Amino acid sequence: MTGSGIFFLLLTQPMYNLLIVCYHALSAIGIADLGWAIIALTVVVKLVLMPFTAKSIKAQKAMQALQPHLDEIKEKYKDKKEEQAKAMMAVYKEHNINPASSCLPLLIQMPILIALYNVLRRSVNDSESLAMLYTFIPAPEVINHIFLGIIDLGVRSIPLAIIAGIIQYVQAKMLEAKRPPSSLGKKEGAKDESMAAAMTKSMTYTMPIVTVIFGASLPGGVMLYWLVSNLVSVLQQFVLFRTPKETPAA
């Protein structure tokens, strides 16, 4: 697991050290549990990524709020497809919305997930893992891998994979976007919207399945991270989506 590559230096090693810092902090208050350390790590990562995820969620919410106005444009220019496309793209430009932005959080999360897998694919306190510690972080004497006294996070956990898949579905369903009419699909600017809608709808059903299938073969600690990360995203989306939607003026 040790190495000197860019990915190792920028993600894997910092991820391991942050995990150990979280474990030390929780152990100091009597919670010596790798699972809670992973949860704390997840919250820290989500806080760091919050500017990106919040922007993406707000863009998705804005798209949903604009939908009635877009429907009016479609009706108004139903026999003038060129003008219809221009009017719709003008609305997106006016409100500074990029339909493809909803995919950004997932793209950012994947390298982090791989880094955490590199950290948890073997015992986090064996000699090779401890060699990744920065000099100013003390090595733990022992790390409790058993989360809540029942789940060994060092081996695969099918229950965690299934729960993570369910939460993945809920999150994707909340962000599902509509695809523009096929008549607009080839218009300038409409391609981004069509692609984003198709990708989002596809991920709504495929990502939960992929999460369960591949997650069932990954260490339980990785799936705990993914589960908590998606749960935090669901809560973020719920908070941002629950405010009344306002339809922009034409």
XYZ file of N, CA, C and O in Angstrom, residues 39 62 91 98 100 137 140-141 226:
36
model
N -17.099 7.204 9.961
C -18.229 8.133 9.879
C -17.746 9.572 10.060
O -18.158 10.483 9.327
N -32.937 24.387 -9.287
C -33.313 25.474 -10.191
C -33.916 24.932 -11.481
O -34.877 25.494 -12.019
N -33.112 30.746 -21.422
C -33.544 30.660 -20.026
C -32.439 30.048 -19.169
O -32.130 30.537 -18.085
N -26.186 24.889 -15.625
C -25.541 23.892 -16.470
C -26.171 22.538 -16.169
O -25.938 21.968 -15.102
N -25.540 19.643 -16.960
C -24.602 18.530 -16.730
C -23.971 18.558 -15.346
O -23.264 17.634 -14.963
N 1.924 12.388 13.626
C 0.733 11.651 14.055
C 1.171 10.345 14.720
O 1.820 9.507 14.085
N -1.419 4.291 16.446
C -2.298 3.684 17.446
C -1.765 2.332 17.875
O -1.172 1.595 17.074
N -1.931 1.991 19.132
C -1.456 0.697 19.629
C -2.281 -0.440 19.035
O -1.759 -1.477 18.658
N -19.378 4.897 1.961
C -20.276 5.212 0.843
C -21.713 5.383 1.338
O -22.437 6.280 0.879
